[in-house]
Amino acid sequence: MAEAFPNVPKIPYEGPQSKNPLAFKHYLHNEVIGGKTMKEHLRFAGAYWHTMRNELSDPFGVGTSLKPWDDRSDSVENAQRRVGVFFEFLDKMGLEYYCFHDRDVAPEGATLSESNKNLEAVVGTLKEHQDATGKKLLWGTACLFIHPRYMHGGGTSCSSDVFAYSAAQVKAAMDATLALGGEGYVFWGGREGYTTLLNTDMKRELDHLAKLLHMAVDYAAQIGFKGQFFIEPKPKEPTTHQYDSDAAACLNFLREYDLMDHFQLNLETNHATLANHSMQHEMVVARNAGALGSVDANTGHPQLGWDTDQFPTDIYLTTEIMLELLKAGGFKQGGLNFDAKPRRESFEPIDLFHAHIGGMDAFARGLKIAHAIIEDGRLDDFVAKRYSSWDSGIGAKIESGEVGFSELSEYSLSNPEPTVESGRQEMLENLINEFI
Ligand code: XUL
Ligand code: CO
């Protein structure tokens, strides 16, 4: 097949002085930072749905994206041709991993059995390209939100037939993920939420969602799928309220339904923003629960209140993400998946390259800066010192459970008024800026 991007070379590293828009300025895949290469730390993945399938439409206008290789038909041949283009893209970008939904890679057929056959055919093509290039599948997932049958949800639909269909679709997507050696499998609750409580039995819907996840865990054991399951929190869009609204809500759900041993979180920056949290907040919540699994790397726009899925370019953001990730010991089966699309006005194939270069460079800088901040030690020392009253004396007794209200009343009555120290937020913000 002729190249889809004949004018784009394999993106080289040229360093910070380079003015070449098709070169990395900071991402040098084999540069070692703290004992691991950048590639090993960052585990970048390309998102099939945005890169190959996003037409860049918005509610007021049709798609603008130019994809000369795509005949826009729903044929399996067209789907298979896209795979070749995608792997050329991954190769030229130096992306080691990719992620997909079943329906991005293969067309939905007239029946479930036709859809399954289409998926199997395209999985065969994906496998051939993986084998030929060494690229790997980070995670797979099932699209339980586009087709009208899922208007009331998949696992949380009011219809038990739709639940059954969802299970069938997840089964096929898990089979595909296993066949491709996927390192993970994601559940993003596409329409698992409600539009109005007037027609909703929330308890029943949540019970059913948990059933679907338990079935997935059982099926993984049955087929020998060793990948990590992830839940991806998001508070709204498309529904008014999504049950997996943020990291804390997901963790509560996983604990309530005895799923903590089987799931970690796949956190997405734009979803954190929609939940009125910072991404760092979501990362800390997940890390504290030992459930920081994977990251969908993107960002929203401060003036737009929706899921704009922009490429991450903010160095403060990538630094915060990498700080939390390094503290969590890095990725195991997760990675940094660019769940992001160029703007509608950036409609040419070359824009896909600029977008990913920017995101990868921003994370390379975030990694270097976060590593330097940790090595420097002043930030961690400050926090440790701030809590040092808990390391001995009365603090240690409280933490170990040796004392209760009576002892603490006695203690406070016999001691002077407590003194407290400044939180030094501004000093710490300046400290971070020393490294940016
Ligand atoms: C939607 C979203 C999804 C998931 C996978 O906002 O982030 O693309 O990442 O279903
Ligand atoms: Co996502």
Tab-separated table of N, CA, C and O and ligand atoms in Angstrom, residues 49-50 101 139 141-143 145 186-190 232 234 237 266 268 271 296 298 307 309 337 339, ligand 1:
chain	number	residue	atom	x	y	z
A	49	TRP	N	-9.970	5.835	17.889
A	49	TRP	CA	-11.228	6.542	17.577
A	49	TRP	C	-10.980	7.988	17.149
A	49	TRP	O	-11.637	8.462	16.217
A	50	HIS	N	-10.067	8.663	17.813
A	50	HIS	CA	-9.822	10.052	17.423
A	50	HIS	C	-8.954	10.114	16.160
A	50	HIS	O	-9.251	10.843	15.227
A	101	HIS	N	-11.922	1.091	20.511
A	101	HIS	CA	-13.246	0.529	20.782
A	101	HIS	C	-13.527	-0.449	19.647
A	101	HIS	O	-13.134	-0.205	18.506
A	139	TRP	N	-5.019	-1.025	25.617
A	139	TRP	CA	-6.324	-1.541	26.067
A	139	TRP	C	-7.375	-1.495	24.971
A	139	TRP	O	-7.272	-0.725	24.029
A	141	THR	N	-11.817	-1.756	24.364
A	141	THR	CA	-13.086	-1.471	25.043
A	141	THR	C	-14.230	-1.671	24.056
A	141	THR	O	-13.996	-1.789	22.846
A	142	ALA	N	-15.444	-1.720	24.580
A	142	ALA	CA	-16.619	-1.885	23.724
A	142	ALA	C	-17.400	-0.570	23.698
A	142	ALA	O	-17.555	0.077	24.733
A	143	CYS	N	-17.860	-0.211	22.536
A	143	CYS	CA	-18.656	1.010	22.409
A	143	CYS	C	-20.124	0.692	22.710
A	143	CYS	O	-20.828	0.134	21.875
A	145	PHE	N	-22.433	2.970	23.446
A	145	PHE	CA	-23.101	4.280	23.571
A	145	PHE	C	-23.556	4.904	22.252
A	145	PHE	O	-24.424	5.760	22.261
A	186	VAL	N	-10.864	-1.471	29.249
A	186	VAL	CA	-11.478	-0.308	29.893
A	186	VAL	C	-13.006	-0.349	29.840
A	186	VAL	O	-13.588	-0.743	28.825
A	187	PHE	N	-13.621	0.045	30.957
A	187	PHE	CA	-15.043	0.353	30.956
A	187	PHE	C	-15.193	1.847	31.197
A	187	PHE	O	-14.906	2.331	32.293
A	188	TRP	N	-15.544	2.560	30.141
A	188	TRP	CA	-16.002	3.939	30.352
A	188	TRP	C	-17.522	3.873	30.276
A	188	TRP	O	-18.075	3.365	29.301
A	189	GLY	N	-18.199	4.413	31.270
A	189	GLY	CA	-19.652	4.298	31.321
A	189	GLY	C	-20.339	5.209	30.336
A	189	GLY	O	-20.994	6.173	30.701
A	190	GLY	N	-20.175	4.888	29.047
A	190	GLY	CA	-20.729	5.718	27.975
A	190	GLY	C	-22.080	6.333	28.269
A	190	GLY	O	-22.212	7.559	28.343
A	232	GLU	N	-13.155	4.171	33.856
A	232	GLU	CA	-12.769	5.546	33.519
A	232	GLU	C	-13.832	6.521	34.029
A	232	GLU	O	-14.942	6.573	33.497
A	234	LYS	N	-16.090	9.807	34.716
A	234	LYS	CA	-16.546	10.999	33.989
A	234	LYS	C	-17.896	11.391	34.582
A	234	LYS	O	-18.747	10.529	34.761
A	237	GLU	N	-22.022	14.034	30.308
A	237	GLU	CA	-21.756	13.867	28.878
A	237	GLU	C	-21.465	12.404	28.570
A	237	GLU	O	-20.390	11.922	28.914
A	266	ASN	N	-8.777	4.465	35.144
A	266	ASN	CA	-8.164	5.128	33.992
A	266	ASN	C	-8.650	6.575	34.038
A	266	ASN	O	-9.799	6.860	33.717
A	268	GLU	N	-8.936	10.548	33.175
A	268	GLU	CA	-8.811	11.448	32.014
A	268	GLU	C	-8.898	12.903	32.484
A	268	GLU	O	-9.819	13.267	33.217
A	271	HIS	N	-12.101	14.881	31.961
A	271	HIS	CA	-13.180	14.383	32.817
A	271	HIS	C	-13.029	14.918	34.244
A	271	HIS	O	-14.020	15.237	34.900
A	296	ASP	N	-5.852	8.842	30.460
A	296	ASP	CA	-6.231	9.352	29.149
A	296	ASP	C	-5.752	10.796	29.096
A	296	ASP	O	-6.286	11.678	29.780
A	298	ASN	N	-5.270	14.276	27.929
A	298	ASN	CA	-5.862	15.347	27.118
A	298	ASN	C	-6.055	16.549	28.025
A	298	ASN	O	-5.527	16.607	29.134
A	307	ASP	N	-16.452	18.526	27.039
A	307	ASP	CA	-15.332	17.587	26.879
A	307	ASP	C	-14.656	17.863	25.533
A	307	ASP	O	-14.929	17.188	24.548
A	309	ASP	N	-11.582	17.507	24.653
A	309	ASP	CA	-10.558	16.511	24.261
A	309	ASP	C	-9.397	17.128	23.498
A	309	ASP	O	-9.010	16.650	22.421
A	337	ASN	N	-2.608	7.436	27.184
A	337	ASN	CA	-3.348	7.303	25.931
A	337	ASN	C	-3.852	8.680	25.491
A	337	ASN	O	-4.590	9.333	26.233
A	339	ASP	N	-6.269	10.440	24.339
A	339	ASP	CA	-7.706	10.503	24.044
A	339	ASP	C	-8.006	11.961	23.689
A	339	ASP	O	-8.617	12.697	24.472
B	1	XUL	C1	-15.229	9.614	26.375
B	1	XUL	C2	-13.981	8.881	26.580
B	1	XUL	C3	-13.900	7.556	25.908
B	1	XUL	C4	-13.198	6.514	26.699
B	1	XUL	C5	-13.217	5.142	26.100
B	1	XUL	O1	-15.252	10.866	26.963
B	1	XUL	O2	-13.080	9.355	27.198
B	1	XUL	O3	-13.312	7.720	24.674
B	1	XUL	O4	-11.857	6.867	26.896
B	1	XUL	O5	-14.500	4.688	25.887
